[in-house]
Amino acid sequence: MKATAILLAFGALLGACTHETASDDPSRGSLEDTFPSGETDAAHAWITIGTDAIEVIHEAMARGDLPGELETYDTTGEATVLRVATSQLPALTRVMHDHLHRCGGYMVHASFDDAAGALETSVRKQAAESSLVSYTLNNASVVNALLSAVQEPQIRSTINTLSSYSTRYYTTQSGVDAAHWLRDRWQQLTSGRPDATVETYQHTGYPQPSVILTIPGDSVPGEVIVLGAHLDSTTTSGSPLSPSPGADDDASGIATITEIARVALSSGFKPDRTVKFIGYAAEEVGLRGSGDIAAAYKTQGVNVVGVLQLDMTNYKGSTKDIALVTDYTNAAQNQFLRNLITTYTSYTTLDTSCGYGCSDHASWHNRGFVASIPFESSLAQSNPHIHSGADTLAQSGGNANHALKFAKLGAAYMAELAKGALDYSDDGEDPPTMPTPTTTTHTGTVAQGQSVQYGPFPTLPGTSITAALTGTGDADLYVRFGAPPTTSAYTCRPYQNGTNETCALTSPASNSSAYVMIRGYSSANYTLTVTRYAP
């Protein structure tokens, strides 16, 4: 592949970019001689970015918004290879977000060869046009059972927990802690399923791991489907270490795939194809976590037949329910999603586009895998509060009603693409029908420092129980199994501002009765709703 090297350097005194084009004279050296290193390291990174962003980058450098140098290899008309200082990545993310409304909008690669390979048009053409499986809709009993088990409070609880971290930025301890919380939550979900596994995937160059939950396939385990979302968060206001709760971007996606995993495991879903749920690290700085995993799977020959990315699912900016991104995705799988929506739901759809490298599906697409990304709205109408301290659940009305739609779509996608049955025991019979959940509601008033106890709430061991607190003022929610909670002894304590907290838990094998305490941080009027499976 012939490439032309261009140096884009910010001239502080001249206030403009200078451009130096390398000669094609062989005496100037080979491609490998032009740059200090062919590998991404701690100081520099190889990235690919949409060529339509280059002019925006020139303008940002001229303004001083993106200081330093960018060494450029223009290899296709659609995308460009750049070598940048890793210290420039936060500023580049900010420029792409502020001026092109893209989350990231670029991809970090391990080496120049990997970056150049991502520009191969034949690979992207294969990813856009290929159909690796027969898309049939013939697993309705499983789909309908899973859809009926999906619960909004469960999704809301995960969003609340993840957005309670001050930031989930990929280099921070809180970003690592959030990944470990997800690992522990997924391990809890798999506790009754010895066939399912949870692992962390460690990356080179930064501490935040990705998290992978695997349900092995029964009849065709060598074929894999992936449902993914990203763990990290960022802000374009000031330092990337500033508060970035990331409730919509992308705690909502993680919460959505977590709920799909929960209902699959608790319902005894036994897929024919292997199903992997992946929480990716470092999406906001060049799709780094998903890039590592997709590259490794391609090298290892893992036969991934379908990828579904859920990035931002809980802000309803459009009149339609679900937007399907049509660029850098697979046409046949997109149509499969439309068919799932019209067959199993009453949701409405629209088409949208999001540009180059806008989320983790692009890591798979650029390596030839079939990938799709249903999105919360058209790109122009999506959540305006992302990448800031204002990306909170309150921007979505304090609930996860919109994300619930994506959980149902994702569950249908899993059941119809992976196929399989609700028969983990392998006895040829469906698992026992779950009883109808019992809902209890209490209303009251609490003064500052006052505590009110409720319970016990007897719950079937191994089933879900959700305690949701809403109201005005500021009251705190405490839940404990086996005994009434105190301020120092509890199973769940969400730590949210105001009177809007949720605990979504799985009852233990013993001492499965739950107790709830409401304590006034200040005076508050509240409604407590407890939903559980009673014995």
mmCIF file of C-alpha atoms in Angstrom, residues 71 181 210 306 397 520:
data_model
loop_
_atom_site.group_PDB
_atom_site.id
_atom_site.type_symbol
_atom_site.label_atom_id
_atom_site.label_comp_id
_atom_site.label_asym_id
_atom_site.label_seq_id
_atom_site.Cartn_x
_atom_site.Cartn_y
_atom_site.Cartn_z
ATOM 1 C CA GLU A 71 1.640 12.694 11.733
ATOM 2 C CA TRP A 181 -18.316 -4.083 40.436
ATOM 3 C CA SER A 210 -13.080 -5.275 30.098
ATOM 4 C CA GLY A 306 -23.162 -11.440 15.052
ATOM 5 C CA GLY A 397 -37.005 11.209 33.931
ATOM 6 C CA GLY A 520 -34.231 10.928 56.252
#
